[in-house]
Coordinates of C-alpha atoms in Angstrom, one line a residue:
X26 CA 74.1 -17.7 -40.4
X27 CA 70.9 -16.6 -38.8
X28 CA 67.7 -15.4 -41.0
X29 CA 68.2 -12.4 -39.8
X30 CA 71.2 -11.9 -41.7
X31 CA 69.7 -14.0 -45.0
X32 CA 66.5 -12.2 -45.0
X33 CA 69.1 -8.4 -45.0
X34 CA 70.6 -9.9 -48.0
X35 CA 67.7 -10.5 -49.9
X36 CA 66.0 -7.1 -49.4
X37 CA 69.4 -5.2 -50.1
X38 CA 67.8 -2.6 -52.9
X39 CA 64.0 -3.4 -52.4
X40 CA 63.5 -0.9 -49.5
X41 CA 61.2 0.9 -51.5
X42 CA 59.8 -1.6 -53.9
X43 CA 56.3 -3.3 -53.2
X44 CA 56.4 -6.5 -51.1
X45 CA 53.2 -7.6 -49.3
X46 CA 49.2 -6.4 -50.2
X47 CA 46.9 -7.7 -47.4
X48 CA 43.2 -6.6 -46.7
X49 CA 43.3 -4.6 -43.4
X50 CA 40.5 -5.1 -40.5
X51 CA 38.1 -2.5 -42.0
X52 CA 38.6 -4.8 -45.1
X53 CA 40.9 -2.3 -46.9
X54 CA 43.6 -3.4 -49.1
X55 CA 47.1 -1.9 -48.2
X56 CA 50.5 -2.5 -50.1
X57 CA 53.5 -2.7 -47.9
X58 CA 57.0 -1.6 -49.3
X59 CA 60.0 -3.9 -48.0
X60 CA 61.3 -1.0 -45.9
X61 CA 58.2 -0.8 -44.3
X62 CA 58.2 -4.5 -43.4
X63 CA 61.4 -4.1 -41.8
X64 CA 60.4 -0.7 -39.4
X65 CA 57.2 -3.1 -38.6
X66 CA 59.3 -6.0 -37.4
X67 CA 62.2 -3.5 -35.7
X68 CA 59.2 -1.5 -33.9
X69 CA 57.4 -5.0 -32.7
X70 CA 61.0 -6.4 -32.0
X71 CA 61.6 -3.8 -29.7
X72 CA 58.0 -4.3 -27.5
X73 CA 58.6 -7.8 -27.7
X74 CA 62.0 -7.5 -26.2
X75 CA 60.5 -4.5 -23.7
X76 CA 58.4 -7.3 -22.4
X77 CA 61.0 -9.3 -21.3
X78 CA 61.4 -11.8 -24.2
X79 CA 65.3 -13.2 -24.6
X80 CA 66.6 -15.3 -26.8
X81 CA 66.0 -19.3 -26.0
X82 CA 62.4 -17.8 -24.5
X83 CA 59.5 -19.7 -26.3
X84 CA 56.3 -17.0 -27.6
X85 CA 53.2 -19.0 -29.0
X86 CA 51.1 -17.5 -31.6
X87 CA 47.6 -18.6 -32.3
X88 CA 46.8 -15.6 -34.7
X89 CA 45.1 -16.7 -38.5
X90 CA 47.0 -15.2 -41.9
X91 CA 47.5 -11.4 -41.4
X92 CA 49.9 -8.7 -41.8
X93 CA 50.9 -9.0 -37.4
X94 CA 51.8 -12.6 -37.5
X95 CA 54.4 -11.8 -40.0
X96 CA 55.4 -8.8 -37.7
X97 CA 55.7 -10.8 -34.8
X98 CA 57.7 -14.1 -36.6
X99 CA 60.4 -11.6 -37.9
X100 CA 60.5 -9.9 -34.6
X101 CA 61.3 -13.3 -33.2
X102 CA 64.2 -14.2 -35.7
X103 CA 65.4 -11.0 -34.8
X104 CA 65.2 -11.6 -31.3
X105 CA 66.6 -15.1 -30.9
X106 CA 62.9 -15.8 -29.2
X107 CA 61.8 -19.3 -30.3
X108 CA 58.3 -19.1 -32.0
X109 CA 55.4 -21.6 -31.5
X110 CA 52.7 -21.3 -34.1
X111 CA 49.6 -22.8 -33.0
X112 CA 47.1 -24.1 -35.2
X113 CA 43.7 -21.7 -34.9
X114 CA 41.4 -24.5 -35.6
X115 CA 42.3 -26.0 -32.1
X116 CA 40.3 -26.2 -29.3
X117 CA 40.8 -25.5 -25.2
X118 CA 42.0 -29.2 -25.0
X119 CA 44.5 -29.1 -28.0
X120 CA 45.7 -25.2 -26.9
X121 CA 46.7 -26.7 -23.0
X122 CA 48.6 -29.3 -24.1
X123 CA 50.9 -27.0 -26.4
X124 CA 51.4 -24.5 -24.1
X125 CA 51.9 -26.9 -21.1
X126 CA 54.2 -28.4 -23.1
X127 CA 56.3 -25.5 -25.0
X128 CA 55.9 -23.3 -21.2
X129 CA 56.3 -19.5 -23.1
X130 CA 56.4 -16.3 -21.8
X131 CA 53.1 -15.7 -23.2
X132 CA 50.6 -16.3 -25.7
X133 CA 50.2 -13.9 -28.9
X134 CA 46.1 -14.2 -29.5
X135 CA 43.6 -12.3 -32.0
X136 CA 41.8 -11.1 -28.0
X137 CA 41.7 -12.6 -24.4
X138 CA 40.7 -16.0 -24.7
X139 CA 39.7 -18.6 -21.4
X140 CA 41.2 -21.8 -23.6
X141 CA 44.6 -21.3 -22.5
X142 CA 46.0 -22.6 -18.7
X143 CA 45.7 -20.0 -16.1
X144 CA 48.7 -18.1 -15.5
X145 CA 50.2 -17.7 -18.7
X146 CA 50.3 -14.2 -20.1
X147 CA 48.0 -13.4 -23.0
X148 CA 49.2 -10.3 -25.1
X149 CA 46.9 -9.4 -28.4
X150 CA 48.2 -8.3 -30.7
X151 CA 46.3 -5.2 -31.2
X152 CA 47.5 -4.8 -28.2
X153 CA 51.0 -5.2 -29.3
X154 CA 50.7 -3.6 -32.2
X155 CA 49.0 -0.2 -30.8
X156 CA 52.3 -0.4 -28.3
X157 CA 55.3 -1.0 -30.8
X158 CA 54.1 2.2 -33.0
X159 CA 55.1 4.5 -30.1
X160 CA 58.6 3.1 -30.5
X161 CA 61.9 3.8 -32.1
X162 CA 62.5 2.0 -35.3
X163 CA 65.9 1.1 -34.0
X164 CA 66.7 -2.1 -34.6
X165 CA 66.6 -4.9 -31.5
X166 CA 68.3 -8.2 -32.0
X167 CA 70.4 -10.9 -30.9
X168 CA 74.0 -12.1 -32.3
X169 CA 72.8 -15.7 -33.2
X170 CA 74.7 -18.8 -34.5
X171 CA 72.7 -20.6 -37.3
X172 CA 71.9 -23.8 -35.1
X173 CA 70.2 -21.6 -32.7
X174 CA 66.3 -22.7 -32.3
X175 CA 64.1 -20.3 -34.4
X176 CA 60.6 -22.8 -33.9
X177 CA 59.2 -25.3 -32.3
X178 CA 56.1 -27.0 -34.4
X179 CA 54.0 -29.5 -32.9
X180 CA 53.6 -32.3 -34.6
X181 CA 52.7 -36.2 -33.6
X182 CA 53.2 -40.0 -34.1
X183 CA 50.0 -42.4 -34.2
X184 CA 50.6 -42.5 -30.3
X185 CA 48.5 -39.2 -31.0
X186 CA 51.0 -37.3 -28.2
X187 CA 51.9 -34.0 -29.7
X188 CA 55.8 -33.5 -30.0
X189 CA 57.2 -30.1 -31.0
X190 CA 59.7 -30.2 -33.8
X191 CA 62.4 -27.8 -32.9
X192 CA 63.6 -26.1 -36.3
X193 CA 66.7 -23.9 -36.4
X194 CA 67.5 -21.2 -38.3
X195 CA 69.9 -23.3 -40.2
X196 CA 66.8 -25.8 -41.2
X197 CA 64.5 -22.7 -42.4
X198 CA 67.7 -20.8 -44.2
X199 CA 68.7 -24.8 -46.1
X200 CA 64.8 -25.3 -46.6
X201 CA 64.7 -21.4 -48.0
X202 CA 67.4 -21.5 -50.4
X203 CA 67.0 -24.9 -51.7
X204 CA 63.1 -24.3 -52.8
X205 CA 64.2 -20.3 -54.1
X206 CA 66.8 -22.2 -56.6
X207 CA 65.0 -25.6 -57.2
X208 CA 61.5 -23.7 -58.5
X209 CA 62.9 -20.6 -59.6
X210 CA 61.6 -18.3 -57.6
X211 CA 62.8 -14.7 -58.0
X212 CA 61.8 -11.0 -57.5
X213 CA 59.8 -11.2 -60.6
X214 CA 57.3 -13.5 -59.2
X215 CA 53.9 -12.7 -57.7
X216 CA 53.5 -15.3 -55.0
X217 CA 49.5 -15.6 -53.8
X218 CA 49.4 -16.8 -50.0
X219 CA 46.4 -18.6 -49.2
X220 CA 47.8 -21.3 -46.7
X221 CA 47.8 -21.1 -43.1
X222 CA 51.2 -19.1 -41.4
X223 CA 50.8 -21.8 -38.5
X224 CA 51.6 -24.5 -40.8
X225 CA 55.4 -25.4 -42.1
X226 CA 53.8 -25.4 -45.5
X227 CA 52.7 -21.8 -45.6
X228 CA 55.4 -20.7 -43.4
X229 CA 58.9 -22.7 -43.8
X230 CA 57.9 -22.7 -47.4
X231 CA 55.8 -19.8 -48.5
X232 CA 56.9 -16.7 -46.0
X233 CA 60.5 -17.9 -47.0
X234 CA 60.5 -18.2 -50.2
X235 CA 58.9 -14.6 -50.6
X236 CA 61.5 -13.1 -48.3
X237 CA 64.7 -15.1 -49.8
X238 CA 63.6 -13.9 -53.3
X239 CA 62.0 -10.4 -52.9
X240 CA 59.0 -10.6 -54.8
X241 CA 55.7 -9.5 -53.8
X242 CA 53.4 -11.3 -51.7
X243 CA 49.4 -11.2 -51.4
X244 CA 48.3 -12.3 -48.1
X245 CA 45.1 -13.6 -47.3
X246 CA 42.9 -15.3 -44.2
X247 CA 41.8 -18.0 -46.3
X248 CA 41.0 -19.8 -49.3
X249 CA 37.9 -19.7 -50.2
X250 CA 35.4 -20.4 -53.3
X251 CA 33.3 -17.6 -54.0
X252 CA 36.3 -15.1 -53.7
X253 CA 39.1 -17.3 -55.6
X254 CA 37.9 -16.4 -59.3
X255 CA 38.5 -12.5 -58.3
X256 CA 41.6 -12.9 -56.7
X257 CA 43.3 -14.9 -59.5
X258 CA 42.4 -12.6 -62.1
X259 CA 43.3 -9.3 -60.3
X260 CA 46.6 -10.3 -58.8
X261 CA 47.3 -12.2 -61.1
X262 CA 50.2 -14.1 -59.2
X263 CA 52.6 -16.3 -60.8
X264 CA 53.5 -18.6 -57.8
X265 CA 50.7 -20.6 -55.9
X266 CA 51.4 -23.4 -53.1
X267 CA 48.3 -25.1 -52.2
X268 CA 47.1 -28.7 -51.2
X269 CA 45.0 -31.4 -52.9
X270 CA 41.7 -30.0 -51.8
X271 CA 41.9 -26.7 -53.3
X272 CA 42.9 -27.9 -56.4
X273 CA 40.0 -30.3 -56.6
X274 CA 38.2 -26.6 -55.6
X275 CA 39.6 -24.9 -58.0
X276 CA 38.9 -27.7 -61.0
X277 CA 35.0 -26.8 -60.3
X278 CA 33.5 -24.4 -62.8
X279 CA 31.1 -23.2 -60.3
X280 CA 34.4 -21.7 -58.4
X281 CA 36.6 -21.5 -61.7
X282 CA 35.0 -20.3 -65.4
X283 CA 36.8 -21.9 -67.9
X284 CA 37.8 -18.7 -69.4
X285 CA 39.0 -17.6 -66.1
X286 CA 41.1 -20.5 -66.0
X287 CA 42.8 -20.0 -69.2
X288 CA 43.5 -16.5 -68.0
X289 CA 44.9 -17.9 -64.7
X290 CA 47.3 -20.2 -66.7
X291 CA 48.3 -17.5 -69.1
X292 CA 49.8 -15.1 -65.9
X293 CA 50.8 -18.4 -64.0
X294 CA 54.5 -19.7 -64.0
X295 CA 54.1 -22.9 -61.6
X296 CA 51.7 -24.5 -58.9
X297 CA 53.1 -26.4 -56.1
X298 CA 50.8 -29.0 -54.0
X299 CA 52.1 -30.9 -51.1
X300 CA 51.3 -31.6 -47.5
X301 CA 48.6 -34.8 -48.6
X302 CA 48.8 -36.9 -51.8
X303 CA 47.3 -35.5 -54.9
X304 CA 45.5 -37.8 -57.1
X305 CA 46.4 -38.5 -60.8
X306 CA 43.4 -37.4 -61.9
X307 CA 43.4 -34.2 -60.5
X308 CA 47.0 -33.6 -61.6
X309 CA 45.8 -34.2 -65.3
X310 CA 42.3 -32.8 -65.0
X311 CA 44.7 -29.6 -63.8
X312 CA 47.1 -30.0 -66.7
X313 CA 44.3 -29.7 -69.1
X314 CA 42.0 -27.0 -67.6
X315 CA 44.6 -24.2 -66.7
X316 CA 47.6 -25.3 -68.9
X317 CA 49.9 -25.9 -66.3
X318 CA 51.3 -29.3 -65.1
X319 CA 51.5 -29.2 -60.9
X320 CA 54.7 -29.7 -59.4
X321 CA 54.3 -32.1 -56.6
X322 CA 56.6 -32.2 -53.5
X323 CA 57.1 -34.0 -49.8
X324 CA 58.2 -33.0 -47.0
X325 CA 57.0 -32.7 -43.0
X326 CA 57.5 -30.6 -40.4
X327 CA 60.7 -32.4 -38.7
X328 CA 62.5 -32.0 -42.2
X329 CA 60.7 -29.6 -44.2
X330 CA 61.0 -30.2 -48.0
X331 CA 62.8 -33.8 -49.0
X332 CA 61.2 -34.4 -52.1
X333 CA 60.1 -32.7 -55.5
X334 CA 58.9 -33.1 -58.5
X335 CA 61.3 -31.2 -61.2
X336 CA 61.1 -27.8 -62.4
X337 CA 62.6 -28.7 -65.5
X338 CA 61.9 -31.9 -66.6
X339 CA 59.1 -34.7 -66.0
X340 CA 56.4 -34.0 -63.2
X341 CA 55.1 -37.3 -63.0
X342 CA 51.7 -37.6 -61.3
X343 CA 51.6 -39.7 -58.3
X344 CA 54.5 -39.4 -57.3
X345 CA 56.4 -37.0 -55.5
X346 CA 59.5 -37.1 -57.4
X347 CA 63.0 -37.0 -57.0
X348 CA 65.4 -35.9 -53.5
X349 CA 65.7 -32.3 -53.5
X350 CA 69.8 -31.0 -53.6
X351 CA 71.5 -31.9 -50.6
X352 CA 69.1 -34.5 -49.4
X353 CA 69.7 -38.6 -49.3
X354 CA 67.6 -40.6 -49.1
X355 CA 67.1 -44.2 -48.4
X356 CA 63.8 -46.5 -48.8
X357 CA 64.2 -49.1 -45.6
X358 CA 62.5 -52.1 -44.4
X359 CA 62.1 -52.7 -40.4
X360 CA 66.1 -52.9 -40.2
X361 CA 66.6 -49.6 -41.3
X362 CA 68.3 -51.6 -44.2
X363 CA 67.5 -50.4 -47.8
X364 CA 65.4 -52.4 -49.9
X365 CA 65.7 -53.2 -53.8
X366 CA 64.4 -50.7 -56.2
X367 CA 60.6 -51.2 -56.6
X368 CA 59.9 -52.5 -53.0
X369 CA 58.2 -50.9 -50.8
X370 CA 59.7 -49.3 -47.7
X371 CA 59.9 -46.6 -45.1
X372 CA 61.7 -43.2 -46.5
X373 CA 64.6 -42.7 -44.2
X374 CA 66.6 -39.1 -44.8
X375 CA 69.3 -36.9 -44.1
X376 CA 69.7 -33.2 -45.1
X377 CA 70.6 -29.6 -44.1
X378 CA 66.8 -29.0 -43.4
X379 CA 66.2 -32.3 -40.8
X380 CA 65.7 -30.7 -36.9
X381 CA 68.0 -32.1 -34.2
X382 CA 65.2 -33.5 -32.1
X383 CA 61.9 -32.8 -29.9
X384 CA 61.3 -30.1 -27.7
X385 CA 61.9 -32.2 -24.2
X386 CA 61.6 -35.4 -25.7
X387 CA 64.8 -36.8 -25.6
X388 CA 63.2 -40.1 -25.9
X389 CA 61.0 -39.5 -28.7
X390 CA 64.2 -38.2 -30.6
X391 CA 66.6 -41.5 -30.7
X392 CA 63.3 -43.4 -31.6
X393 CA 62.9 -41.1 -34.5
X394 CA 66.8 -41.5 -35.7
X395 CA 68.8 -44.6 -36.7
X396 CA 72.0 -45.4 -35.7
X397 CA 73.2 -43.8 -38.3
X398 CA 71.4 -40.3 -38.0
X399 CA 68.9 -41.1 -40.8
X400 CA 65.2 -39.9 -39.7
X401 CA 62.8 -42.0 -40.0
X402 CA 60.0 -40.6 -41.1
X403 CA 57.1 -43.2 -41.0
X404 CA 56.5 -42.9 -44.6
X405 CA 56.5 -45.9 -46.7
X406 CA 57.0 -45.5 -50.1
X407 CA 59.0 -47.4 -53.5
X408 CA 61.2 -45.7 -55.7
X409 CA 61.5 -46.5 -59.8
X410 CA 64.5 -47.6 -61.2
X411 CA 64.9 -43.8 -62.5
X412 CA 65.1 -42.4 -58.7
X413 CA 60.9 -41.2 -59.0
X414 CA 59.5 -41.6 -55.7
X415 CA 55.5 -42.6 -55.1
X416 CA 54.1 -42.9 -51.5
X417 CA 52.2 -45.6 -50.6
X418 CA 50.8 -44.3 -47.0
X419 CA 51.9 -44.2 -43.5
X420 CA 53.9 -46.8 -41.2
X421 CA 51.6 -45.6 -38.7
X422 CA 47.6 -44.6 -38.9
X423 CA 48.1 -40.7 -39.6
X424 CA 45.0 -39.4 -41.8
X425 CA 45.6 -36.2 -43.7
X426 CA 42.9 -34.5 -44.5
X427 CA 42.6 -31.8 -46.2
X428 CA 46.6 -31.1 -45.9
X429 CA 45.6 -31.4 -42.0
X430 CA 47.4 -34.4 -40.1
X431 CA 45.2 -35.8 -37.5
X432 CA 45.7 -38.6 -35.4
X433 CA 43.7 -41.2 -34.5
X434 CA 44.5 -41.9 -30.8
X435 CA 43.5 -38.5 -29.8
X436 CA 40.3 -39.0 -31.1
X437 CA 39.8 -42.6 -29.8
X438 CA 41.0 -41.2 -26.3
X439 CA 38.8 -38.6 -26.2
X440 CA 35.8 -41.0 -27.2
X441 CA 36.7 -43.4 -24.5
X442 CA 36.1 -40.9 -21.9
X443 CA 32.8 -41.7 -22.1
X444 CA 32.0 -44.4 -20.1
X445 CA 29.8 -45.5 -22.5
X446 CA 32.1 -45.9 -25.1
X447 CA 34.2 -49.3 -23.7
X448 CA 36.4 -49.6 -27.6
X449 CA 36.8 -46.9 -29.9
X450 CA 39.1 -47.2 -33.4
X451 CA 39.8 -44.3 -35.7
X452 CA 40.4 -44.6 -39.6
X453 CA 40.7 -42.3 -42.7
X454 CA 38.5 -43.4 -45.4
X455 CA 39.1 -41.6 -48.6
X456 CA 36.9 -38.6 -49.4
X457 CA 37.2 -36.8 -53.0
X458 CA 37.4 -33.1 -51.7
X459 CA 39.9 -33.6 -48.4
X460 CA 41.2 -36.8 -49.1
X461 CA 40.6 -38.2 -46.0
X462 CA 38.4 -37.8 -43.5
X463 CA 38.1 -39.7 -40.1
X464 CA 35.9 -42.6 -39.5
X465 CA 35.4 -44.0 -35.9
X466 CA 34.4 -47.6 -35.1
X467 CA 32.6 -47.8 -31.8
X468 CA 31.7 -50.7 -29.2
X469 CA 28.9 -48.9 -26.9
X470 CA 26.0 -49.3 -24.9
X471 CA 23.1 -49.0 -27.3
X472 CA 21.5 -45.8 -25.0
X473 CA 24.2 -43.7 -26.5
X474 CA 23.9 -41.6 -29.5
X475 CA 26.3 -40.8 -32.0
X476 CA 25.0 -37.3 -32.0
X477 CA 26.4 -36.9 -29.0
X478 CA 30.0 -37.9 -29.4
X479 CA 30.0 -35.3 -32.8
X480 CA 29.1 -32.7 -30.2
X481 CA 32.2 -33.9 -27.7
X482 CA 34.4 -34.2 -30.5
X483 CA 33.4 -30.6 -32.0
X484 CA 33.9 -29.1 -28.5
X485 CA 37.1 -30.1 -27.7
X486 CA 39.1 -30.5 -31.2
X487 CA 39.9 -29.2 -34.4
X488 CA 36.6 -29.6 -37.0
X489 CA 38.4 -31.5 -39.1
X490 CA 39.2 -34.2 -36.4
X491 CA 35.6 -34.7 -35.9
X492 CA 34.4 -38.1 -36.9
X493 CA 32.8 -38.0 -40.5
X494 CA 30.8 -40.4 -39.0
X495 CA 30.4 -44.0 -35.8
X496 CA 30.1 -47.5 -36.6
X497 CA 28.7 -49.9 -34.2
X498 CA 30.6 -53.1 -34.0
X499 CA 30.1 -55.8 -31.6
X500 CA 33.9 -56.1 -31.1
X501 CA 37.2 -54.9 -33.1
X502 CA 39.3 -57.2 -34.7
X503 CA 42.4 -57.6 -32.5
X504 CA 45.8 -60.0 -32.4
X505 CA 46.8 -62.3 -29.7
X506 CA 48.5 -59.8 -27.8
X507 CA 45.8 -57.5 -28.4
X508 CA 46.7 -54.9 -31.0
X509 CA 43.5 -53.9 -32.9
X510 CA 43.5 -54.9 -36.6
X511 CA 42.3 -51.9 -38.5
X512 CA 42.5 -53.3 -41.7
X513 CA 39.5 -55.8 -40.8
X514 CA 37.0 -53.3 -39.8
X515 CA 33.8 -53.3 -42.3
X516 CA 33.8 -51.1 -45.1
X517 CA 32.8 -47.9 -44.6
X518 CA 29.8 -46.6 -46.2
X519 CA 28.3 -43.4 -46.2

């Protein structure tokens, strides 16, 4: 079944009823009805598919949270055109690579932009938007089968090459259901948006579970601290997903009063964290400021969600619970054989939400699978004796900061372009507000300075890959066959 078809029967009876409130560009805020959703998406649909877009046809999006993402995503699923969010913290470097790699039709962008490869089409969306409202309302879409391709997010390994994850409509519609019955989500909630539409978390989970279940949604750009008092206490919203850092954010009484917290809690039915670990102590500092215990989950972008903390029952802090329904998983050592209970291993899975593969990466795809179709996901973790699962870091080097994965080859790559630079090494040291945050260890001539590198790495990637700060070593500590041993680098200290 395509989402198409899901997201009709969910909205059967909510033409009329409120669905989405969003702050306009003048900075006005509008409420959207469900029917008015739908003529948005039919109207966008149609210019989309006026421009030549097909089904199988790949459109990235590098657009922030706002009402015309949405539009374009649903006119996608309508379409059968395969969507490829972009994150809008990247840079010209990070931009090429995707949209070498993905090759769309075109590239949906706040205004012209020079960061993308000549000769690809770039269509704003004001652009589009100003275009679709001459149109009919008619509907435009494509008979789809549910295994039909619906997005392709780019993701990596610790080689640091990006590899797009191609998600099928089946994966979001499995992912969709399984959250809207396992939290409770229904109509009656008030869901508040805050996390990026580019990312599975705030897409695959968030934009899902407000369309499976019909209840309204308040969209915004961005968290942020000097707004997130007002917004809490005037929506009021009953469902929040965010990540570790803004509820370490939101635990600060210069951004939360504490009777504005016990008013949060009091409207509040459940808070979901996921996409980086969440400390214990924030989980109980949580519990005991706004009355609510957070449910923590796992997932990733090849599988969406595997793992959750219950709704009803224990949500045990620092861990990430128990396989969601219709998932199995297995905790394996190098073998792919499962280990004993309370042993550490990597979390291998199966479930109606795992992709097939890579975009064009055929190779990366039967590295990522065992011979018997569980994915590895390069998690290592141990499971108690009563099924709890607690993560105990990657198989590889990824740092996650902030919810953000970044990883460390990219970075060391782009330092060694500098001839100066003859070893770079990239690690996350832990950081109480993100998590982690990126360290690199440098062997260079002595004229360089490390003010320079920040300035490379702020020019050509994401902020949050930028080095929090450059060691000089006099050599990195390597094997015999040459493999650098991160785990002997100094301390860092800041």
């Amino acid at each position: 079944m395509s989402l198409t078809e899901l997201f009709d029967a969910s909205l059967k009876g909510r033409v009329s009823r409120p669905a989405l409130d969003s702050m306009d560009a003048s900075g006005v805020l509008r409420t959207l009805t469900f029917g008015e959703v739908e003529a948005r998406a039919n109207r966008m649909a149609s210019e989309l598919s006026a421009r030549g877009l097909k089904p199988g046809d790949r459109l990235c999006v590098h657009l922030g949270n706002c009402v015309e993402f949405i539009d374009v995503y649903l006119a996608c699923v309508r379409l059968g055109v395969i969507m490829v969010p972009m994150n809008i913290l990247y840079k010209e470097r990070e931009l090429r690579h995707i949209v070498g790699d993905a090759q769309p039709l075109a590239v949906v962008t706040g205004g012209v932009d020079a960061a993308y490869p000549t000769g690809v089409a770039q269509w704003p969306v004001r652009e589009l938007e100003g275009a679709g409202a001459a149109r009919p309302q008619e509907r435009t879409e494509a008979s789809l089968e549910g295994n039909a391709p619906a997005l392709i997010v780019y993701t990596s390994g610790t080689t640091g090459v990006a590899k797009g994850a191609v998600l099928s409509h089946d994966n979001l519609a499995a992912n969709g259901r399984t959250l809207a019955s396992a939290w409770r989500i229904t109509d009656a909630d008030r869901y508040l948006a805050v996390l990026p539409l580019f990312h599975v978390h705030g897409l695959g989970n968030g934009l899902h579970a407000w369309l499976f279940s019909g209840c309204r949604m308040r969209l915004v750009e961005r968290f942020e601290q000097k707004t997130a008092a007002a917004l809490f206490t005037e929506f009021k919203p009953t469902l929040f997903f965010g990540v570790p850092t803004i509820y370490v954010r939101l635990l600060d009484p210069a951004v939360i009063s504490e009777a504005d917290a016990r008013a949060i809690g009091q409207h509040a039915r459940l808070f979901v964290s996921g996409s980086a670990p969440l400390p214990a102590h924030v989980h109980e500092a949580f519990r005991q400021r706004f009355g609510h215990t957070i449910l923590e989950r796992y997932g990733m972008s090849e599988a969406l969600m595997i793992i959750s903390n219950p709704y009803d029952g224990e949500r045990r802090a620092g861990t990430v619970g128990l396989p969601l329904p219709g998932v199995t998983i297995r905790i394996a050592d190098k073998h792919d054989a499962p280990v004993p209970e309370g042993e550490v291993g990597e979390v291998q899975m199966q479930g109606p939400a795992l992709f097939r593969g890579y975009w064009q990466r055929d190779d990366a795809t039967a590295v990522a699978f065992t011979h018997d179709g569980f994915f590895r996901t390069g998690d290592v973790a141990v499971r108690s004796p009563d099924g709890y699962v607690t993560l105990r870091g990657r198989r590889g080097d990824l740092i996650i900061s902030g919810g953000f994965n970044i990883y460390p080859r990219e970075i060391e790559e782009l330092l060694l372009e500098d001839s100066r630079v003859r070893e770079a090494a990239v690690v996350g040291v832990p950081d109480p507000v993100r998590g982690e945050v990126p360290v690199a260890y440098i062997v260079a001539d002595a004229s360089l300075d490390s003010a320079e590198l920040t300035e490379r790495c702020q020019a050509q990637l994401a902020s949050f890959k930028t080095p929090r700060g450059f060691v000089r070593v006099e050599s990195l500590p390597r094997t015999a066959l040459g493999k650098v041993q991160k785990h002997l680098l100094p301390k860092w200290t800041a």
